[in-house]
C-alpha cells in the first residue's frame, strides 16, 4: 500500500503533467497520475477521508485519460460495453451495494482495463475490504493520509514558514481541503497571518460538520467526550443496535474529524460545540456517562470531564470520591472538587478538599473552606478547620496565626490534634502554652495519626531540655509513620527532623531524614538544597534551587535565603545584590518562628554584607526574644548564635560578637557542635581584635570542618592568615584554608609547589590586584584601575602565586577566594577582606 507521505516531498517530473501541481506534497497521488499518463491498464484503489483529495485525484485521472482518447466510464458499465483498453473510474464506492462492488471486482480481475476506485475508509465493511484486498493484490492500494508539515510548505510554494505550516497541520488535522483553504487565504492577502489561517480552517470545518447526518454528529460528539470509543459504547450511549453503531462509527471515521486512533480533532472542538449546541452536547455527555457507569468502564479522566461539564450523578460522585481518597494531593484536590460538583455530600467533601488544597498549594481555596467549616456545629469539624487554618498560616509564614487558632480552640477541644497545638505554640516561643496542650494529648485514641503527632511533639519538647540526638529519635519515628499521611499540618515530621539536624550540625542526618520520602514537597526539596549549601556543595544547592517552584511565602523565603547564601559563599557580589533585591519583598512580609531561624540567619548576613541591616533588625531581635522565651535551648540556639558571630565578623564589630560567642560558650558543654562553634567564635574574636592565635585558629577551623561547615572553616583560616605577621604562620594558615575549604576549592587546590614556598600574606598592592583579578578583569583593565602598567600587574600576579604556593592559575584563584579576596561591591571596588 502506498501512502500520501511515503515519498519525499520535492520536485518531480510528474509536476509537468496538467493539473499535477494540485497534488504537490502527495507523492502517492502523483505516482498514480504518472502511471495513468504512461498508458496501459492501471488498477488502483484510493482511500481517504472527506477532504483528503480522492475525488480531485480521480477527476485528474479522467482528464488525462480523456486527452489520450481513452473511453472512460464513471459508473459500472455493462460487460459487453467495456472493450480492452477502456477505463472505469468510480468514486464513493463505500456507498455501493454488495452486488455493485462484486461487479467492480470482476472488472479489476480482467486485467485489460484501467480501473480506479475511491472510497472513504470503512474498517468494518467486509465488502469494501474485500474489494480493497483485490485491488491491492492486482494493482495499487493508495491511502491519502494527513499531510505532513513539509508537504504543506511545498504546497505553499515555500512561502509559509515551518512553524506556521505546523500550526496549520495541527489545526486542520492534516486534511488537504482544510489546508488548501488556509493557504488560499494566505496567498490572497500577503498581510494575512496565522490567525487568518485559523479562521479559514474553522469556517471550512463548520461547513463540513453541518453537512453531516445527525447520527454522525452524535458519534463525533461521543468521540470528543470519550477518546477512541468502541462500538458498544456508541450503541449504549446513542441507543443504536450493534450493527448500526459499527456503521455509524465508520461514517464518523470517514468524515475527516477523527484521528487515526478515533480521537476527535482537538482544534475542531469549538466548531463542534457551535454546530451542535451546548445543550445537545451536555445531553449526549449524560447518556455517555450513564452507559460507561453501567458497564463499569468510566475512567477517572472521563469522570473528571463529566463533572466539569455539569453532569450530576450519585455513581459519578462515588467514583470520584473513591479515587480522591488515594490520589496524590494535587490530583486529589481536583477529584474532591469534581465529586462535590457531581453531587457528593458537601459535609463529606469539605474537609478532605481543604486538606488536599492546602497540600497542593491552593491556600486561598483552603482558607475559604476552613472558614466555612469553622462555623460548623460539629466539634470534629471545628478541630479540622483549626488544623487546616494553622497549616495554611504556617505556609504563609505566620505561625502567630496558627498559634492563635489553637489558643482559641483550647487543649481540651483540640483532642487528638493537641499535638499540633504543641508544635504551633513552640514555633512562636510559647513554651507554657505548648506544655499545656501536651498535657491533654495523651487522652486521645491511639490512632496512627495521633501516634505520629505525639512522637513529633514530644521530640520538640525534648529538644528544649535534652541533647539534639535525644530529641531527634522520636521525631524520626514520626517520619516513619508519615508515609500515607494526607492531612494538612503546619510542618511535616521530615522537615522538623531535618531542621533539628541542621541546627545541630548533623548534615548527614538532615539529608537522610529528607530523603526517606521519594515524593518530596517543595519545602523538603529546598531544605535538601539548604543542607547541600551548608556542607559546601554549592553546585548541588544551586541545581535544586533552580528546579524547585516555591508554593507559598514560607517556601519563597527559604528559596531567597538559599540564593543569597550561595551568592555570598561564591563571592559573587552581583548575584548577591540581585538575590537580596529579589528577597526584599518577602523579607518585608516575614515573621519570625522557630523553624525559620536558618533562612533568617542567611538573610541577616546578606543584609550586613550589603549594609542594609535596618530592613530586618526587628526580625533579628524577635528571634533573640523567641529563643530566650524558650529558655535558649542549645539544640535551636547554637546555629542562631553562630549567625550572630558571623554577622559581627562581616560588620568587623568585635563588641557585637561577644554576646553570641558567650551564648555559644554556654551551649558548648556536652555538645560537640556547640563546642566547635564556641571555639570558632573565640578564635574569630581574637582575629578581629588583631591578635590571632595560629594554633587556636587551626584547631577551630578543623572543628568547623568536622562539624559540617567547611566554608566557614576556610574563611576563618584565610582571614587569620591575612592578619598574622609571621610569614610561616600565614603560609600554614592558608594551607589550612585550602584543606578544609569547600569541595570546589579543595578539589582545585591539591598541592603546594615546593619549589616556590609561600612567603607570607599579600602586600596592600597585591591585595588590590587580587581583588580585581577575582572580578574577572584583564591585566590591562586592572592596570587602568590602579594606574600601573599591564606588565606590572602580571609581575604582581606572579608574586601572588609564589606567595600562596599555588601550582596553577586556577589553584591561585581558589586560594584567593578561600582567603576572602572575592568581589566586595557591585562596582568591583575593594573593601577589607573581612567583609567578604
PDB file of C-alpha atoms in Angstrom, residues 519-705:
ATOM      1  CA  UNK A 519       7.611  12.296  46.889  1.00  0.00           C
ATOM      2  CA  UNK A 520       9.163  15.360  48.496  1.00  0.00           C
ATOM      3  CA  UNK A 521       7.316  18.631  48.892  1.00  0.00           C
ATOM      4  CA  UNK A 522       8.927  21.851  47.621  1.00  0.00           C
ATOM      5  CA  UNK A 523       9.757  22.708  51.248  1.00  0.00           C
ATOM      6  CA  UNK A 524      11.589  19.433  51.753  1.00  0.00           C
ATOM      7  CA  UNK A 525      13.404  19.831  48.436  1.00  0.00           C
ATOM      8  CA  UNK A 526      14.532  23.319  49.432  1.00  0.00           C
ATOM      9  CA  UNK A 527      15.761  22.022  52.782  1.00  0.00           C
ATOM     10  CA  UNK A 528      17.724  19.370  50.898  1.00  0.00           C
ATOM     11  CA  UNK A 529      19.310  22.166  48.879  1.00  0.00           C
ATOM     12  CA  UNK A 530      19.962  24.035  52.112  1.00  0.00           C
ATOM     13  CA  UNK A 531      21.769  21.010  53.514  1.00  0.00           C
ATOM     14  CA  UNK A 532      23.983  20.874  50.420  1.00  0.00           C
ATOM     15  CA  UNK A 533      24.738  24.591  50.717  1.00  0.00           C
ATOM     16  CA  UNK A 534      25.752  24.382  54.378  1.00  0.00           C
ATOM     17  CA  UNK A 535      28.017  21.458  53.512  1.00  0.00           C
ATOM     18  CA  UNK A 536      29.744  23.496  50.814  1.00  0.00           C
ATOM     19  CA  UNK A 537      28.207  21.710  47.815  1.00  0.00           C
ATOM     20  CA  UNK A 538      27.064  24.899  46.143  1.00  0.00           C
ATOM     21  CA  UNK A 539      26.547  23.346  42.714  1.00  0.00           C
ATOM     22  CA  UNK A 540      24.024  20.824  44.031  1.00  0.00           C
ATOM     23  CA  UNK A 541      22.335  23.519  46.095  1.00  0.00           C
ATOM     24  CA  UNK A 542      22.029  25.774  43.048  1.00  0.00           C
ATOM     25  CA  UNK A 543      20.691  22.907  40.932  1.00  0.00           C
ATOM     26  CA  UNK A 544      17.990  22.109  43.480  1.00  0.00           C
ATOM     27  CA  UNK A 545      17.098  25.775  43.820  1.00  0.00           C
ATOM     28  CA  UNK A 546      16.689  26.038  40.057  1.00  0.00           C
ATOM     29  CA  UNK A 547      14.395  23.015  39.902  1.00  0.00           C
ATOM     30  CA  UNK A 548      12.013  23.841  42.767  1.00  0.00           C
ATOM     31  CA  UNK A 549       8.943  26.048  42.394  1.00  0.00           C
ATOM     32  CA  UNK A 550       8.017  27.585  45.774  1.00  0.00           C
ATOM     33  CA  UNK A 551       4.376  27.049  46.706  1.00  0.00           C
ATOM     34  CA  UNK A 552       3.973  29.762  49.312  1.00  0.00           C
ATOM     35  CA  UNK A 553       5.698  32.556  51.240  1.00  0.00           C
ATOM     36  CA  UNK A 554       7.494  30.119  53.541  1.00  0.00           C
ATOM     37  CA  UNK A 555       8.998  28.355  50.536  1.00  0.00           C
ATOM     38  CA  UNK A 556       9.846  31.685  48.920  1.00  0.00           C
ATOM     39  CA  UNK A 557      11.747  32.836  51.999  1.00  0.00           C
ATOM     40  CA  UNK A 558      13.826  29.659  52.082  1.00  0.00           C
ATOM     41  CA  UNK A 559      14.478  29.952  48.342  1.00  0.00           C
ATOM     42  CA  UNK A 560      15.548  33.601  48.638  1.00  0.00           C
ATOM     43  CA  UNK A 561      17.757  32.830  51.627  1.00  0.00           C
ATOM     44  CA  UNK A 562      19.333  29.920  49.760  1.00  0.00           C
ATOM     45  CA  UNK A 563      20.022  32.160  46.759  1.00  0.00           C
ATOM     46  CA  UNK A 564      21.791  34.817  48.848  1.00  0.00           C
ATOM     47  CA  UNK A 565      23.712  32.134  50.752  1.00  0.00           C
ATOM     48  CA  UNK A 566      25.032  30.605  47.534  1.00  0.00           C
ATOM     49  CA  UNK A 567      25.966  34.002  46.093  1.00  0.00           C
ATOM     50  CA  UNK A 568      27.739  35.061  49.304  1.00  0.00           C
ATOM     51  CA  UNK A 569      29.731  31.859  49.528  1.00  0.00           C
ATOM     52  CA  UNK A 570      30.746  32.151  45.892  1.00  0.00           C
ATOM     53  CA  UNK A 571      31.924  35.698  46.423  1.00  0.00           C
ATOM     54  CA  UNK A 572      29.662  36.831  43.581  1.00  0.00           C
ATOM     55  CA  UNK A 573      28.674  40.341  44.559  1.00  0.00           C
ATOM     56  CA  UNK A 574      26.482  40.896  41.517  1.00  0.00           C
ATOM     57  CA  UNK A 575      24.494  37.745  42.222  1.00  0.00           C
ATOM     58  CA  UNK A 576      24.267  38.642  45.916  1.00  0.00           C
ATOM     59  CA  UNK A 577      22.891  42.098  45.168  1.00  0.00           C
ATOM     60  CA  UNK A 578      20.344  40.639  42.743  1.00  0.00           C
ATOM     61  CA  UNK A 579      19.317  37.863  45.150  1.00  0.00           C
ATOM     62  CA  UNK A 580      18.896  40.323  48.005  1.00  0.00           C
ATOM     63  CA  UNK A 581      16.838  42.662  45.833  1.00  0.00           C
ATOM     64  CA  UNK A 582      14.563  39.755  44.928  1.00  0.00           C
ATOM     65  CA  UNK A 583      14.264  38.762  48.591  1.00  0.00           C
ATOM     66  CA  UNK A 584      13.318  42.190  49.947  1.00  0.00           C
ATOM     67  CA  UNK A 585       9.523  41.927  49.332  1.00  0.00           C
ATOM     68  CA  UNK A 586       9.375  38.562  51.105  1.00  0.00           C
ATOM     69  CA  UNK A 587      11.558  39.867  53.952  1.00  0.00           C
ATOM     70  CA  UNK A 588       9.145  42.769  54.441  1.00  0.00           C
ATOM     71  CA  UNK A 589       6.345  40.242  54.976  1.00  0.00           C
ATOM     72  CA  UNK A 590       8.395  37.855  57.087  1.00  0.00           C
ATOM     73  CA  UNK A 591       7.501  36.808  60.619  1.00  0.00           C
ATOM     74  CA  UNK A 592       9.921  35.002  62.924  1.00  0.00           C
ATOM     75  CA  UNK A 593       9.295  31.445  64.081  1.00  0.00           C
ATOM     76  CA  UNK A 594      11.454  28.625  65.417  1.00  0.00           C
ATOM     77  CA  UNK A 595      11.619  26.893  62.050  1.00  0.00           C
ATOM     78  CA  UNK A 596      12.697  29.998  60.112  1.00  0.00           C
ATOM     79  CA  UNK A 597      15.912  30.798  62.011  1.00  0.00           C
ATOM     80  CA  UNK A 598      18.275  29.359  59.403  1.00  0.00           C
ATOM     81  CA  UNK A 599      16.798  31.334  56.485  1.00  0.00           C
ATOM     82  CA  UNK A 600      16.644  34.455  58.647  1.00  0.00           C
ATOM     83  CA  UNK A 601      20.293  33.967  59.585  1.00  0.00           C
ATOM     84  CA  UNK A 602      21.429  33.890  55.950  1.00  0.00           C
ATOM     85  CA  UNK A 603      19.276  36.891  55.100  1.00  0.00           C
ATOM     86  CA  UNK A 604      20.796  38.695  58.090  1.00  0.00           C
ATOM     87  CA  UNK A 605      24.323  38.066  56.830  1.00  0.00           C
ATOM     88  CA  UNK A 606      23.374  39.280  53.362  1.00  0.00           C
ATOM     89  CA  UNK A 607      21.899  42.445  54.865  1.00  0.00           C
ATOM     90  CA  UNK A 608      25.100  43.070  56.844  1.00  0.00           C
ATOM     91  CA  UNK A 609      27.199  42.418  53.777  1.00  0.00           C
ATOM     92  CA  UNK A 610      25.160  44.920  51.767  1.00  0.00           C
ATOM     93  CA  UNK A 611      24.813  47.405  54.640  1.00  0.00           C
ATOM     94  CA  UNK A 612      21.012  47.052  54.725  1.00  0.00           C
ATOM     95  CA  UNK A 613      20.527  45.695  58.248  1.00  0.00           C
ATOM     96  CA  UNK A 614      17.811  48.185  59.175  1.00  0.00           C
ATOM     97  CA  UNK A 615      15.449  46.253  56.939  1.00  0.00           C
ATOM     98  CA  UNK A 616      15.420  43.221  59.238  1.00  0.00           C
ATOM     99  CA  UNK A 617      16.851  44.391  62.559  1.00  0.00           C
ATOM    100  CA  UNK A 618      13.407  43.893  64.126  1.00  0.00           C
ATOM    101  CA  UNK A 619      13.381  40.289  62.931  1.00  0.00           C
ATOM    102  CA  UNK A 620      16.786  39.610  64.489  1.00  0.00           C
ATOM    103  CA  UNK A 621      15.573  40.991  67.814  1.00  0.00           C
ATOM    104  CA  UNK A 622      12.384  38.931  67.541  1.00  0.00           C
ATOM    105  CA  UNK A 623      14.468  35.792  67.009  1.00  0.00           C
ATOM    106  CA  UNK A 624      16.557  36.594  70.083  1.00  0.00           C
ATOM    107  CA  UNK A 625      13.376  37.040  72.135  1.00  0.00           C
ATOM    108  CA  UNK A 626      11.821  33.833  70.813  1.00  0.00           C
ATOM    109  CA  UNK A 627      14.828  31.733  71.810  1.00  0.00           C
ATOM    110  CA  UNK A 628      15.021  33.441  75.193  1.00  0.00           C
ATOM    111  CA  UNK A 629      11.338  32.674  75.787  1.00  0.00           C
ATOM    112  CA  UNK A 630      12.061  29.002  75.099  1.00  0.00           C
ATOM    113  CA  UNK A 631      14.969  29.042  77.546  1.00  0.00           C
ATOM    114  CA  UNK A 632      17.715  29.390  74.904  1.00  0.00           C
ATOM    115  CA  UNK A 633      17.742  25.637  74.153  1.00  0.00           C
ATOM    116  CA  UNK A 634      21.148  24.685  72.682  1.00  0.00           C
ATOM    117  CA  UNK A 635      19.518  22.469  70.064  1.00  0.00           C
ATOM    118  CA  UNK A 636      17.994  25.556  68.441  1.00  0.00           C
ATOM    119  CA  UNK A 637      20.182  28.420  69.658  1.00  0.00           C
ATOM    120  CA  UNK A 638      23.640  27.173  68.608  1.00  0.00           C
ATOM    121  CA  UNK A 639      23.201  27.859  64.904  1.00  0.00           C
ATOM    122  CA  UNK A 640      21.496  31.184  65.560  1.00  0.00           C
ATOM    123  CA  UNK A 641      24.336  32.294  67.814  1.00  0.00           C
ATOM    124  CA  UNK A 642      26.791  31.301  65.085  1.00  0.00           C
ATOM    125  CA  UNK A 643      24.896  33.514  62.669  1.00  0.00           C
ATOM    126  CA  UNK A 644      25.268  36.301  65.219  1.00  0.00           C
ATOM    127  CA  UNK A 645      29.022  35.697  65.353  1.00  0.00           C
ATOM    128  CA  UNK A 646      29.248  35.802  61.558  1.00  0.00           C
ATOM    129  CA  UNK A 647      27.204  38.999  61.399  1.00  0.00           C
ATOM    130  CA  UNK A 648      29.649  40.639  63.793  1.00  0.00           C
ATOM    131  CA  UNK A 649      32.568  39.363  61.695  1.00  0.00           C
ATOM    132  CA  UNK A 650      31.087  40.796  58.496  1.00  0.00           C
ATOM    133  CA  UNK A 651      30.490  44.102  60.249  1.00  0.00           C
ATOM    134  CA  UNK A 652      34.028  43.968  61.715  1.00  0.00           C
ATOM    135  CA  UNK A 653      32.422  44.651  65.106  1.00  0.00           C
ATOM    136  CA  UNK A 654      34.090  42.662  67.926  1.00  0.00           C
ATOM    137  CA  UNK A 655      31.707  44.041  70.546  1.00  0.00           C
ATOM    138  CA  UNK A 656      28.675  42.662  68.682  1.00  0.00           C
ATOM    139  CA  UNK A 657      30.350  39.259  68.561  1.00  0.00           C
ATOM    140  CA  UNK A 658      30.769  38.933  72.328  1.00  0.00           C
ATOM    141  CA  UNK A 659      27.161  38.133  73.422  1.00  0.00           C
ATOM    142  CA  UNK A 660      26.713  35.485  70.744  1.00  0.00           C
ATOM    143  CA  UNK A 661      30.116  33.980  71.485  1.00  0.00           C
ATOM    144  CA  UNK A 662      29.117  33.848  75.152  1.00  0.00           C
ATOM    145  CA  UNK A 663      25.896  32.013  74.269  1.00  0.00           C
ATOM    146  CA  UNK A 664      27.920  29.519  72.254  1.00  0.00           C
ATOM    147  CA  UNK A 665      30.186  29.003  75.216  1.00  0.00           C
ATOM    148  CA  UNK A 666      27.193  28.231  77.403  1.00  0.00           C
ATOM    149  CA  UNK A 667      25.888  25.734  74.823  1.00  0.00           C
ATOM    150  CA  UNK A 668      29.254  24.028  74.378  1.00  0.00           C
ATOM    151  CA  UNK A 669      29.043  21.708  77.374  1.00  0.00           C
ATOM    152  CA  UNK A 670      28.393  18.196  76.131  1.00  0.00           C
ATOM    153  CA  UNK A 671      27.660  19.363  72.588  1.00  0.00           C
ATOM    154  CA  UNK A 672      30.486  18.818  70.056  1.00  0.00           C
ATOM    155  CA  UNK A 673      28.780  21.097  67.546  1.00  0.00           C
ATOM    156  CA  UNK A 674      28.331  23.825  70.126  1.00  0.00           C
ATOM    157  CA  UNK A 675      31.924  23.395  71.277  1.00  0.00           C
ATOM    158  CA  UNK A 676      33.172  23.750  67.685  1.00  0.00           C
ATOM    159  CA  UNK A 677      31.164  26.926  67.204  1.00  0.00           C
ATOM    160  CA  UNK A 678      32.264  28.312  70.572  1.00  0.00           C
ATOM    161  CA  UNK A 679      35.938  27.674  69.782  1.00  0.00           C
ATOM    162  CA  UNK A 680      35.479  29.303  66.384  1.00  0.00           C
ATOM    163  CA  UNK A 681      33.763  32.284  67.982  1.00  0.00           C
ATOM    164  CA  UNK A 682      36.681  32.823  70.373  1.00  0.00           C
ATOM    165  CA  UNK A 683      39.168  32.450  67.530  1.00  0.00           C
ATOM    166  CA  UNK A 684      37.281  34.966  65.407  1.00  0.00           C
ATOM    167  CA  UNK A 685      37.140  37.444  68.275  1.00  0.00           C
ATOM    168  CA  UNK A 686      40.922  37.404  68.575  1.00  0.00           C
ATOM    169  CA  UNK A 687      41.283  37.693  64.795  1.00  0.00           C
ATOM    170  CA  UNK A 688      39.047  40.766  64.741  1.00  0.00           C
ATOM    171  CA  UNK A 689      40.975  42.236  67.667  1.00  0.00           C
ATOM    172  CA  UNK A 690      44.185  41.828  65.674  1.00  0.00           C
ATOM    173  CA  UNK A 691      45.564  39.104  67.967  1.00  0.00           C
ATOM    174  CA  UNK A 692      45.034  35.828  66.080  1.00  0.00           C
ATOM    175  CA  UNK A 693      46.294  32.674  67.765  1.00  0.00           C
ATOM    176  CA  UNK A 694      47.546  30.408  64.981  1.00  0.00           C
ATOM    177  CA  UNK A 695      47.117  27.155  66.894  1.00  0.00           C
ATOM    178  CA  UNK A 696      43.668  28.163  68.085  1.00  0.00           C
ATOM    179  CA  UNK A 697      42.606  29.108  64.553  1.00  0.00           C
ATOM    180  CA  UNK A 698      43.840  25.806  63.134  1.00  0.00           C
ATOM    181  CA  UNK A 699      42.023  23.841  65.807  1.00  0.00           C
ATOM    182  CA  UNK A 700      38.823  25.850  65.352  1.00  0.00           C
ATOM    183  CA  UNK A 701      38.950  25.529  61.562  1.00  0.00           C
ATOM    184  CA  UNK A 702      39.408  21.782  61.807  1.00  0.00           C
ATOM    185  CA  UNK A 703      36.485  21.525  64.236  1.00  0.00           C
ATOM    186  CA  UNK A 704      34.257  23.590  61.960  1.00  0.00           C
ATOM    187  CA  UNK A 705      35.115  21.397  59.007  1.00  0.00           C
TER     188      UNK A 705
END
